[in-house]
XYZ file of C-alpha atoms in Angstrom:
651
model
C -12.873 -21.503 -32.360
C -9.911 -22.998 -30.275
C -8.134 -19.709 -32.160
C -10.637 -17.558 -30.925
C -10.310 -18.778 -27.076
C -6.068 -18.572 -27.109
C -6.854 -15.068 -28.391
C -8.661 -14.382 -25.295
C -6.725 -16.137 -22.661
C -3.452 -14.360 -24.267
C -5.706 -10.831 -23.842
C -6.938 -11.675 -20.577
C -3.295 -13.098 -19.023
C -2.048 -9.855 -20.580
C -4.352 -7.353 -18.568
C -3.931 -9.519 -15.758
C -0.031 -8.840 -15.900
C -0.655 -5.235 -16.443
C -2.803 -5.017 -13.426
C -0.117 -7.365 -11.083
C 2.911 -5.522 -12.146
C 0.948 -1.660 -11.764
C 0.280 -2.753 -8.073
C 4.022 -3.704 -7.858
C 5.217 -0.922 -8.895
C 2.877 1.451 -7.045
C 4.331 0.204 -3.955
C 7.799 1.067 -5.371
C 6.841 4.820 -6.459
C 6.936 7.795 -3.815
C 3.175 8.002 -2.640
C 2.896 11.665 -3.360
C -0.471 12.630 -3.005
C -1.360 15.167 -6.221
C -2.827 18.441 -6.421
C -5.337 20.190 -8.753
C -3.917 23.913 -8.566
C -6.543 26.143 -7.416
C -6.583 29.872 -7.658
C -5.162 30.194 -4.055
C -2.902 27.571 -4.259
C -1.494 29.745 -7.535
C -1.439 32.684 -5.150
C -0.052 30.829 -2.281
C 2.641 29.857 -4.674
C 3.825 33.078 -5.980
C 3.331 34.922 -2.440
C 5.918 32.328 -1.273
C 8.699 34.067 -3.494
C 7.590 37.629 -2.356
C 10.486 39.863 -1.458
C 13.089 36.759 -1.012
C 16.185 37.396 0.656
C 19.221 36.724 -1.419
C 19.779 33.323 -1.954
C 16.328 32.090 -1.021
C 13.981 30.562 -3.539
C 11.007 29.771 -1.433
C 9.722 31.243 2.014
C 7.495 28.315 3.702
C 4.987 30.458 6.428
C 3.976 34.983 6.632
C 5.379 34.813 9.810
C 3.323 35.628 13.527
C 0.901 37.965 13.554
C 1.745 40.868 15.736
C -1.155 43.587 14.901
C -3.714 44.030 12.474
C -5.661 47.243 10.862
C -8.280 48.126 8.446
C -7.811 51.248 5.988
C -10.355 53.625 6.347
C -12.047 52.670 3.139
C -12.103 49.418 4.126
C -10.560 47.834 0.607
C -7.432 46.849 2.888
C -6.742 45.160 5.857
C -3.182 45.119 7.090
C -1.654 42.659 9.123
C 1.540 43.059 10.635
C 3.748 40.224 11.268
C 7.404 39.071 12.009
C 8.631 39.135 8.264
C 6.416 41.931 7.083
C 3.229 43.301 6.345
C 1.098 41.739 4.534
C -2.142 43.706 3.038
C -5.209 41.815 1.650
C -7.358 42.638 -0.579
C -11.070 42.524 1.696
C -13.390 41.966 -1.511
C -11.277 38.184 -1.710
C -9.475 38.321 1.273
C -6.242 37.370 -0.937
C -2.580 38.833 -0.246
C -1.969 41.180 -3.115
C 1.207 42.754 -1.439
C 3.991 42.245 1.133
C 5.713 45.335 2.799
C 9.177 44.414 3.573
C 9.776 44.875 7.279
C 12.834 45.502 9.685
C 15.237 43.340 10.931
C 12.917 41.970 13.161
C 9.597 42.286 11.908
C 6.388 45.064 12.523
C 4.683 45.180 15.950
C 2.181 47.720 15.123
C 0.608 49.650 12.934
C -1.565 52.708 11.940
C -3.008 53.566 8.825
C -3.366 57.449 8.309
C -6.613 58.636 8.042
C -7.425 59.311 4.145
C -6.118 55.246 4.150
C -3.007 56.237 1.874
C 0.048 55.616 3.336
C 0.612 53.114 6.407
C 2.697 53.200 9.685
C 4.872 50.409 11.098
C 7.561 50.102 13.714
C 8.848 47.564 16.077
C 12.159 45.943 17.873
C 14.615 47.867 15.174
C 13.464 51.275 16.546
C 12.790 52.839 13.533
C 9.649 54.041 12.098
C 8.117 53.467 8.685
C 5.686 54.908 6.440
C 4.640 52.932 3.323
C 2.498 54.500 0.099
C -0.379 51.921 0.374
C -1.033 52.188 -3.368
C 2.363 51.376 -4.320
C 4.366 49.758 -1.694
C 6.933 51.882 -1.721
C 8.631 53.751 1.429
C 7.852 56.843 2.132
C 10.049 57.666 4.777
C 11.740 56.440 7.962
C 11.890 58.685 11.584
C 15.010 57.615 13.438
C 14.856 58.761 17.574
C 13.922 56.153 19.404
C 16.205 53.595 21.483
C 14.169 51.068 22.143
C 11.772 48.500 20.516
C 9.164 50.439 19.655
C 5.389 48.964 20.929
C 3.038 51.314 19.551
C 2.315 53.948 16.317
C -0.656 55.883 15.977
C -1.865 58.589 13.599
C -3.641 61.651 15.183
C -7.081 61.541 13.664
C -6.501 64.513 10.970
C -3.345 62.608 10.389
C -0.575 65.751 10.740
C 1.315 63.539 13.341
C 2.353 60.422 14.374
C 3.035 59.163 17.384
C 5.108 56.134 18.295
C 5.724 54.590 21.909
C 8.574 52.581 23.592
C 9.396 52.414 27.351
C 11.526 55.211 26.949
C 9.467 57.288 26.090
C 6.738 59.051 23.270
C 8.034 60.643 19.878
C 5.661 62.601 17.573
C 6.672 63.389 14.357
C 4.682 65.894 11.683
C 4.298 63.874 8.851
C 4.201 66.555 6.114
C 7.425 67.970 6.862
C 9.296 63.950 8.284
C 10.542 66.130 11.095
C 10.727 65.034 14.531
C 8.469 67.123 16.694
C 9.110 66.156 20.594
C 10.301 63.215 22.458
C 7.916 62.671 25.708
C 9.696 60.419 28.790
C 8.194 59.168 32.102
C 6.042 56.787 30.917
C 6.760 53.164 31.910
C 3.284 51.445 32.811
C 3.218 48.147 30.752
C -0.184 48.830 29.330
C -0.528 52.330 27.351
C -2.599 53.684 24.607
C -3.225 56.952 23.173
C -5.512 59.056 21.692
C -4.479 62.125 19.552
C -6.473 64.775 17.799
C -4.967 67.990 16.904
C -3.664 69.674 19.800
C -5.896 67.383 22.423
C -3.198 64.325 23.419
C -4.224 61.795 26.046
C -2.484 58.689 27.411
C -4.249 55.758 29.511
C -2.019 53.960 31.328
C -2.364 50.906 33.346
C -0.584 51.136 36.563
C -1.570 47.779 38.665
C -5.687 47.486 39.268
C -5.658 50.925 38.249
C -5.638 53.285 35.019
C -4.274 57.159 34.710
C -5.444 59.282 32.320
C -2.850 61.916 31.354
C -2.261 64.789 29.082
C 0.121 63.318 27.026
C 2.417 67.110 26.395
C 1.970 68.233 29.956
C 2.340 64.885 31.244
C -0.133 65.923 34.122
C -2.568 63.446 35.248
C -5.958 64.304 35.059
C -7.320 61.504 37.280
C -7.192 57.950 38.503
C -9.805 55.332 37.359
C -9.980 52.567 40.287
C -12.370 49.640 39.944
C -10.481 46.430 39.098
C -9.218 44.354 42.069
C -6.654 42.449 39.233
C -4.269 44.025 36.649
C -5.346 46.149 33.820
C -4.308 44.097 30.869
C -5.761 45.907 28.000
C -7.108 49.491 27.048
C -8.559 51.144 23.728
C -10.125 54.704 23.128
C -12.884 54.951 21.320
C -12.510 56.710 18.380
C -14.017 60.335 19.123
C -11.886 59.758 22.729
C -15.083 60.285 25.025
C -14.989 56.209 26.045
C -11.879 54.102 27.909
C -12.230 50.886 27.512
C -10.224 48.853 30.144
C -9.796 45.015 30.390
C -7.971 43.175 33.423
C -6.990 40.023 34.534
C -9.994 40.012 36.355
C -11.853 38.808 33.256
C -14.127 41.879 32.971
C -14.271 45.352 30.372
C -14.944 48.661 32.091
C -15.964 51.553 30.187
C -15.437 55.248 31.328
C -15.810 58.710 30.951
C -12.958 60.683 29.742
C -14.404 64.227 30.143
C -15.597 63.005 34.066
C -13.829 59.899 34.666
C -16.805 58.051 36.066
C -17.390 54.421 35.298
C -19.918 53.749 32.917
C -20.398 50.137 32.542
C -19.004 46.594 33.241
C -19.207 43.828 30.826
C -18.554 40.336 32.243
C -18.899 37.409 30.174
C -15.375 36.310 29.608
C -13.754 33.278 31.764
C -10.204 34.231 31.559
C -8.083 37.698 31.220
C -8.705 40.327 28.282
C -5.984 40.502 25.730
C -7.086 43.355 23.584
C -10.241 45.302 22.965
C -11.413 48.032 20.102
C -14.234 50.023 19.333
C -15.979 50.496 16.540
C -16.156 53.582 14.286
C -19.455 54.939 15.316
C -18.703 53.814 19.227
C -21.326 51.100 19.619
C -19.734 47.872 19.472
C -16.443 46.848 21.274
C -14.899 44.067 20.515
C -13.092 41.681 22.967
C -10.296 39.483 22.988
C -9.657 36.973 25.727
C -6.849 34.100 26.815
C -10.529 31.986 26.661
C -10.500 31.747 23.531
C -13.386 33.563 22.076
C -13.810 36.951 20.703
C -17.174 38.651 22.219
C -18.736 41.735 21.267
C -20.225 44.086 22.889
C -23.821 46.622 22.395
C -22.271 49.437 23.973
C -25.804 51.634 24.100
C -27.877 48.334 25.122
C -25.130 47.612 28.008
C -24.891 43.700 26.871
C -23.112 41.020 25.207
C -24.481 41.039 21.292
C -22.174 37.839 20.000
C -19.692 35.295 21.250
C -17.441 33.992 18.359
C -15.709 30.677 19.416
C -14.203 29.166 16.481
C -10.273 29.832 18.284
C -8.785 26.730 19.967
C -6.012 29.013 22.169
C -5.641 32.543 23.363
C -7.180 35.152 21.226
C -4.284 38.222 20.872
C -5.233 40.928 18.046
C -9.189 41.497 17.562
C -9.536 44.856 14.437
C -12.879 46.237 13.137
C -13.633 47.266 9.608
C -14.378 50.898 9.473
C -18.067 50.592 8.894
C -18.603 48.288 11.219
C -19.136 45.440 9.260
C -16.141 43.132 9.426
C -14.310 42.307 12.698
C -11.281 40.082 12.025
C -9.604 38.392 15.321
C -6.182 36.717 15.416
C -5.381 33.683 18.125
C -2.337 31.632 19.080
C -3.338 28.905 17.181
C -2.091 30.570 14.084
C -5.320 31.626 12.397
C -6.674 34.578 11.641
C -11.139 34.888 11.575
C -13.768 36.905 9.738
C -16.730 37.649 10.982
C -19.706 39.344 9.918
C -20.995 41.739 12.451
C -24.211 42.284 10.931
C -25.584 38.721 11.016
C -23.209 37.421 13.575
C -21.851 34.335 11.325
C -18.293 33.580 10.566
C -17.296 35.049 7.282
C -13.478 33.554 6.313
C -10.580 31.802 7.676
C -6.781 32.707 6.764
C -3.884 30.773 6.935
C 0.058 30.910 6.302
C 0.891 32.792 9.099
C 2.685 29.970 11.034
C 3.660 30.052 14.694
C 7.406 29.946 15.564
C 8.766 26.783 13.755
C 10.815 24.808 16.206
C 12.196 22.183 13.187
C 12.155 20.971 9.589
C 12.896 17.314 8.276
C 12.979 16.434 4.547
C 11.320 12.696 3.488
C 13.766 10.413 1.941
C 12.898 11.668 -2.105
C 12.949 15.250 -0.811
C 9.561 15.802 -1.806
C 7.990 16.837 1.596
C 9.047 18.874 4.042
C 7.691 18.239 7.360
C 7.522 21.412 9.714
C 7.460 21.630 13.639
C 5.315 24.434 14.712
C 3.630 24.994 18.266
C 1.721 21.360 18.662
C 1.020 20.676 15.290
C 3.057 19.057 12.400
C 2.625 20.337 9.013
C 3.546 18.698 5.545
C 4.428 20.334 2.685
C 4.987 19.314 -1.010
C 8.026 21.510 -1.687
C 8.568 20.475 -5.462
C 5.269 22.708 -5.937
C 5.611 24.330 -3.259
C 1.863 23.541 -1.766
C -0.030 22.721 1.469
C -0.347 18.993 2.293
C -1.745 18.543 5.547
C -1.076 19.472 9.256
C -0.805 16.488 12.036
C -2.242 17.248 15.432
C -2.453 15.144 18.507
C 0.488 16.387 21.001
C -0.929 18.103 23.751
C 2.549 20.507 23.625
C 4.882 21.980 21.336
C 6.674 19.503 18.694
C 10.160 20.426 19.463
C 11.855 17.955 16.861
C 10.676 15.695 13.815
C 12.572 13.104 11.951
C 11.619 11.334 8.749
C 12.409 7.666 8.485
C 15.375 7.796 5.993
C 12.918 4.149 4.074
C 9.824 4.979 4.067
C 7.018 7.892 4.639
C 6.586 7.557 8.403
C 7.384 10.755 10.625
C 8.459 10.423 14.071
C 7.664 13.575 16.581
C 8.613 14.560 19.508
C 7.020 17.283 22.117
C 6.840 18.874 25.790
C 4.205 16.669 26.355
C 6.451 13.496 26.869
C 5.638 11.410 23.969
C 6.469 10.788 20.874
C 4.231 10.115 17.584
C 4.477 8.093 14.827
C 2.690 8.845 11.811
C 2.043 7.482 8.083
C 2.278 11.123 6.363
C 0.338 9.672 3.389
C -2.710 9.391 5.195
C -1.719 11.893 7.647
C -2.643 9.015 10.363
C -1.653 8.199 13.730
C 0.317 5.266 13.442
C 1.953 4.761 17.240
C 2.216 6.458 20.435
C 5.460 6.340 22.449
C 5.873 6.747 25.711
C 8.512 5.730 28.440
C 10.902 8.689 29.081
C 10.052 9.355 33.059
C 9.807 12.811 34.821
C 12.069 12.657 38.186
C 12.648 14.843 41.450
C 15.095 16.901 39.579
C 14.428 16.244 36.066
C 11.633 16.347 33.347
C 10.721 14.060 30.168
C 10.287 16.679 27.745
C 11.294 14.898 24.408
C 14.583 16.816 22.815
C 15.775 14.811 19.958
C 14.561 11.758 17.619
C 16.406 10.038 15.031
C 15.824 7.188 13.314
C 18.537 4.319 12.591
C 19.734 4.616 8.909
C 18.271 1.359 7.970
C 15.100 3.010 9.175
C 14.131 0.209 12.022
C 15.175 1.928 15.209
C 14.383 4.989 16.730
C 16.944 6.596 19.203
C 15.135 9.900 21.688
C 16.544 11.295 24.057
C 14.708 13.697 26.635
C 15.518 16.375 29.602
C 15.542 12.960 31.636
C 19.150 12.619 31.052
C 18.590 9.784 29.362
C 18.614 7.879 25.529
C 16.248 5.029 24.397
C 16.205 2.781 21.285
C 12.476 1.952 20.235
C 11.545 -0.590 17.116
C 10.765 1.517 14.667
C 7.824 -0.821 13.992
C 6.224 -1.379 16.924
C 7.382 1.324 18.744
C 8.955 -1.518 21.761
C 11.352 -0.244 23.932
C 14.542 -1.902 23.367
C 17.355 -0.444 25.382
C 18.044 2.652 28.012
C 21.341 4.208 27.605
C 21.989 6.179 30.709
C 25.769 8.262 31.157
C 24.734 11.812 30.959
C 24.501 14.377 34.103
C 21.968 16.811 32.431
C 19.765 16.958 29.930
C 20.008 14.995 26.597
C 19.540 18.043 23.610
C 20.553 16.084 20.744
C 21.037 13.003 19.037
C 22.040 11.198 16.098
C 22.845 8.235 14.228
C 26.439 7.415 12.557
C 25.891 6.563 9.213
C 27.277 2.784 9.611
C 24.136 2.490 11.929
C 26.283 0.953 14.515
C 27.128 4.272 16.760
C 25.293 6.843 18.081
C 26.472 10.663 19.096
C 24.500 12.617 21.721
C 25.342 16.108 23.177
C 23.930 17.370 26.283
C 23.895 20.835 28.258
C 23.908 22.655 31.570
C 26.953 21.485 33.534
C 27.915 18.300 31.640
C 28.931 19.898 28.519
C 29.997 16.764 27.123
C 29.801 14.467 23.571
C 29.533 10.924 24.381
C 29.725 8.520 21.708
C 27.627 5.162 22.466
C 27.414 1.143 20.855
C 24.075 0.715 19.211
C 23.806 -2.490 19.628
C 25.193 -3.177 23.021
C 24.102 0.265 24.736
C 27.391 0.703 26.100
C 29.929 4.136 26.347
C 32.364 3.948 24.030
C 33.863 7.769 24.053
C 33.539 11.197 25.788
C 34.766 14.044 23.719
C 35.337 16.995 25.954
C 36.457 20.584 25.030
C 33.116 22.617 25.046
C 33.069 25.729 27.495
C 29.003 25.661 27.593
C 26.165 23.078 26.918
C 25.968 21.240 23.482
C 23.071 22.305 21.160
C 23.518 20.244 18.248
C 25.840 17.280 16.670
C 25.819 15.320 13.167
C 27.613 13.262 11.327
C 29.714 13.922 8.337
C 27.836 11.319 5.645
C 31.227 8.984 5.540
C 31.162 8.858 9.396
C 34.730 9.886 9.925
C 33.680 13.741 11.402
C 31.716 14.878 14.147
C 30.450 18.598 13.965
C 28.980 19.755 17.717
C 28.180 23.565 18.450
C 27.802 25.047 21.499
C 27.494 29.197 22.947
C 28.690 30.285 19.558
C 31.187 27.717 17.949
C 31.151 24.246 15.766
C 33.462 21.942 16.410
C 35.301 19.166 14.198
C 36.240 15.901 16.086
C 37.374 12.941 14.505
C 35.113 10.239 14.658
C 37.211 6.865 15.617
C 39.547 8.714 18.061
C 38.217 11.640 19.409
C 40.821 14.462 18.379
C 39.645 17.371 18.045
C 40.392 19.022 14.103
C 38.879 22.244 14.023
C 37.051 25.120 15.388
C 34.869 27.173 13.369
C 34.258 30.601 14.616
C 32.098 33.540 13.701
C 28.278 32.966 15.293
C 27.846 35.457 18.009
C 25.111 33.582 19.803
C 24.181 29.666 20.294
C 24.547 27.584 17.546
C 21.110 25.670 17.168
C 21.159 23.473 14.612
C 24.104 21.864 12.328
C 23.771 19.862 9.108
C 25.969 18.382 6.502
C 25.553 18.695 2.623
C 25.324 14.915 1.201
C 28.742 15.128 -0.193
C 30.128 15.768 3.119
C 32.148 19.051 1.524
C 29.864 22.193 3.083
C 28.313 22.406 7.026
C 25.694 24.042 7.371
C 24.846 25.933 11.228
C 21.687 27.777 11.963
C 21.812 30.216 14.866
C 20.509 32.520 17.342
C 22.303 35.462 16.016
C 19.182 35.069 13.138
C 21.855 33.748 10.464
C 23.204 30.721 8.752
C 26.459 29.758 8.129
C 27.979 27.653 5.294
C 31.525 26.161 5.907
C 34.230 24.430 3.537
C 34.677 20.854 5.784
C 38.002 20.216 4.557
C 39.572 23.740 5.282
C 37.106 25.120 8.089
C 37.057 28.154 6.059
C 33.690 30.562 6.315
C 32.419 30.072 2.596
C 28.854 32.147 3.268
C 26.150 33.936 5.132
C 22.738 33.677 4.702
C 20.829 36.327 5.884
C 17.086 36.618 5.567
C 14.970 35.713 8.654
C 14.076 38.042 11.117
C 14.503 35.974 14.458
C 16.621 33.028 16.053
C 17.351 29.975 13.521
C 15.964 26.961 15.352
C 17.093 24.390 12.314
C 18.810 23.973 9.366
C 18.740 20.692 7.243
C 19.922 19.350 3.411
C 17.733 17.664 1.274
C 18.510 14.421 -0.009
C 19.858 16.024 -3.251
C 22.196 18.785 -1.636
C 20.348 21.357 -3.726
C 18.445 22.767 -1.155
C 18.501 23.916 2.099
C 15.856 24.361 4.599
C 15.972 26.933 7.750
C 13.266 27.381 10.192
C 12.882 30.520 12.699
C 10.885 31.811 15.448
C 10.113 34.507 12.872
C 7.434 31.640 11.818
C 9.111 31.036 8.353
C 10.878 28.237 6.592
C 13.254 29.092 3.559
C 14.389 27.534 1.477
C 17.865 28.012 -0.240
C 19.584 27.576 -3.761
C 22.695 26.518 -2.464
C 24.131 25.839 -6.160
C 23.397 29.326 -6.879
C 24.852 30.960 -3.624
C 27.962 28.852 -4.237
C 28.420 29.865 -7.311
C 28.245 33.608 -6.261
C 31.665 35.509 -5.808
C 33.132 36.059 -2.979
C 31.968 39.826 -2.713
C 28.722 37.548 -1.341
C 30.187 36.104 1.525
């Protein structure tokens, strides 16, 4: 018996120690929350290596929407963005293809009208035509010398127009020959309307809009009712209706034979954005900077539905070709369904990320954490998947940190405050506030950085000031003040005992400060414009700072200045240092990245793959990767073993 009970204290002190030494260890282990892979997280996984730029193993983000169309058959809708255009399949709604774009993305397109091959231009001036089966390129029409706003297929789909402020270009498709270049248009708000030899522009000129024949350029008549500015105007498909919205919140209808007015729609609170019309002409659909999408009974003169599931200004609105399916795309980043027959919402998509201001890696390099408009958004970059987005700032996030310890995310934003947040739980943890707005100056929040034992955090803001918070508690410990502009950027010396900081406008200056005592120890001087960005090498002993378009090398403990690394041809955003202190890495407005050799200063590469200004680059823990955001609304992320061990042909 005594046997018996030893037995089942030893079993019981056993599980006991299993159970202690599990919750140990779980607060040990990286609290990466798992995934079950669903069918679109598969998808959203292989999308993300779609048409990769050399180099790049995963693109984080579709980019901005910038226009959006349904194929005539209605299997397809298009949606143009900054990196591409992507076409989804409308029976799922999934991506099934991505059309590579320019060099800086598509701003509109037209499909022709038997739905096979698909129109895009934008800022690169060059027009495309894609086989919508396929993929493929069909051809390109070269003419134009400016960004091109506008293509449009006549409605038995022999030409193609496309629009810039220089003028109109139509081109006959069948033959890829350019037809005739139309100039003296320069109205901000245009549209057109082609079919066969009939060509009409509406123009917005002020409160009022022209109708012209687009060949003759003669106008036909004046349309005059708005007492604001004509923001928006669609043709209805046949070309009988105008559709014109203005600032003055309401949608006029006219004639086109007569030019008399037909109707007014009010209903909306703020400007219109966009409009279309439906197929048969009897719905129009509305987009407004309020927020909501309405529709329109065109025959029965009122409002049929108001859709109000946007939380900012709703840009691109596109109906499906019977009439069924309106999709609507806002500046918050999301792009709606909705079912026009019942009036209910039908399907959300996401990806399509607005321009991403900055990237921070967590300590493990397991999440990425992405700045974009006022949200943060985490992202398990091992599998490449959607964690969760934080939202709370009240304006954009214009620079994240990690704490280099443990998984807590500062932020900070336009909105003067910065957030701390436990990115397991995706909760609020602390809000920060002290920076103050003066007569000449503003508290926008530039720069955070946390300490690298992880328990201060340094900001600095457009008050011209830095202050040290507990990274704890989020008390204020210390003002550093020195600076005669704005404070753009920050960051910790590795030793923990110094901190760097860069600012711009007229002061132009590095200044080097004592953690612990708050006081200026050096001013490193030799920049001809404002300082964008400074880090430290990871021993300490360098100082990189860019400015207009050049990095600079300074040594750390006496302020000489060791090199100057040139080749950017615009401002140099964002600098970071591989681990092993041998490569720098500088993200800039000239859309690329740079890699250099730290000991030599020598140019070792260029990546080249996003389609607007570079707003950040940053190493991960291991050196293996390298993340890059852009105001093309992507992150990528690079194989930097693999592009160093290209030859030199790749540089």
């Amino acid at each position: 018996m005594k046997m018996k009970k030893r037995s089942i204290y030893l079993i019981l002190g056993a599980v006991f120690t299993i159970l202690i030494l599990g919750i140990v260890l779980t607060q040990f282990q990286p609290k990466t929350i798992l995934h079950e892979t669903s069918q679109h997280e598969t998808i959203l996984r292989e999308t993300s290596q779609w048409n990769l730029p050399a180099g790049a193993k995963v693109r984080i983000g579709k980019g901005s929407v910038m226009d959006m169309a349904f194929s005539d058959d209605g299997s397809v809708l298009a949606v143009a963005t900054t990196t591409g255009i992507w076409l989804y399949n409308t029976s799922t709604y999934e991506t099934h293809m991505l059309l590579k774009g320019d060099n800086y993305g598509i701003s509109s397109i037209s499909f022709s009208p038997d739905g096979q091959t698909l129109a895009g231009a934008g800022a690169d001036k060059i027009v495309y035509l894609w086989n919508v089966a396929t993929g493929k390129r069909k051809q390109s029409f070269v003419g134009h010398k400016a960004s091109i706003s506008k293509v449009l297929f006549s409605r038995d789909g022999k030409i193609l127009a496309s629009m810039s402020i220089h003028g109109t270009n139509l081109w006959d498709v069948t033959t890829g020959t350019h037809k005739k270049t139309i100039r003296g248009y320069t109205a901000q708000e245009n549209t057109l309307w082609i079919d066969g030899i009939d060509m009409m522009l509406a123009s917005g000129d002020d409160k009022d809009v022209q109708l012209s024949d687009l060949i003759t350029k003669q106008v036909k008549m004046s349309l005059t009712g708005h007492n604001k500015r004509v923001k928006s105007l669609s043709f209805s498909p046949d070309g009988q209706t105008l559709a014109s919205g203005s600032w003055d919140t309401t949608i006029r209808l006219w004639n086109v034979a007569s030019g008399t007015h037909k109707r007014t729609f009010k209903g909306h609170k703020k400007s219109i954005n966009s409009m279309v019309f439906s197929s048969d002409a009897r719905l129009l659909a509305s987009a407004s900077r309020d927020d909501t999408v309405r529709v329109w009974d065109i025959d029965a003169g009122k409002l049929k539905y108001t859709f109000n599931k946007h939380t900012a200004d709703v840009e691109h609105v596109a109906f499906s070709t019977d009439g069924k399916t309106l999709a609507s795309w806002s500046n918050d980043h999301i792009l709606h369904l909705w079912d026009i027959t019942t009036g209910k919402h039908k399907k959300t998509i996401t990806g399509h990320i607005a321009p991403i201001s900055c990237v921070s890696f967590s300590f493990d390099g397991q999440i990425l954490a992405i700045g974009a408009s006022k949200e943060v958004q985490l992202w398990d970059v091992v599998e490449v998947l959607y964690k969760k987005t934080l939202t709370g700032h009240k304006g954009s996030v214009d620079c994240i940190t990690f704490n280099p310890k443990e998984y807590t995310l500062a932020s900070g934003s336009v909105d003067e405050t910065i957030r701390l947040w436990d990115t397991n739980t995706g909760k609020l943890k602390k809000v920060i506030k002290g920076h103050v707005s003066g007569k000449d100056t503003y508290s926008t929040i530039r720069s955070v950085t946390f300490s690298p034992d992880g328990k201060s955090l340094a900001s600095s803001s457009n008050d011209r000031t830095i202050r040290l918070w507990d990274a704890a508690t989020g008390r204020h410990k210390k003002t550093i003040k020195g600076h005669t502009d704005a404070v753009r950027i920050i960051t910790f010396n590795p030793d923990g005992q110094t901190l760097a900081s860069g600012s711009g406008g007229d002061d132009k200056t590095v200044r080097l400060w004592d953690v612990v005592t708050g006081e200026h120890k050096k001013t490193i001087t030799g920049h001809t414009s404002g300082i964008s960005s400074v880090a430290f090498s990871p021993d300490g002993k360098i100082l990189a700072s860019s400015d207009q378009n050049d990095v600079k090398l300074w040594n750390t403990a006496t302020g000489e200045h060791l090199k100057t690394l040139n080749g950017h041809i615009s401002i140099v955003n964002s600098l970071s240092f591989s681990p092993d202190g041998k490569t720098l890495a500088s993200g800039s407005w000239d859309v690329t990245i740079r890699l250099w050799d730290v000991s030599t200063g020598e140019h070792e590469r260029t990546l080249r793959g996003h389609k607007h200004w570079v707003f950040s680059v940053k190493f991960s823990p291991d050196g293996q990767t390298l993340a890059s955001a852009s105001a093309d609304g992507t992150v990528l992320l690079w194989d930097i073993a693999s592009i160093m061990n290209e030859t030199d042909d790749a540089k």
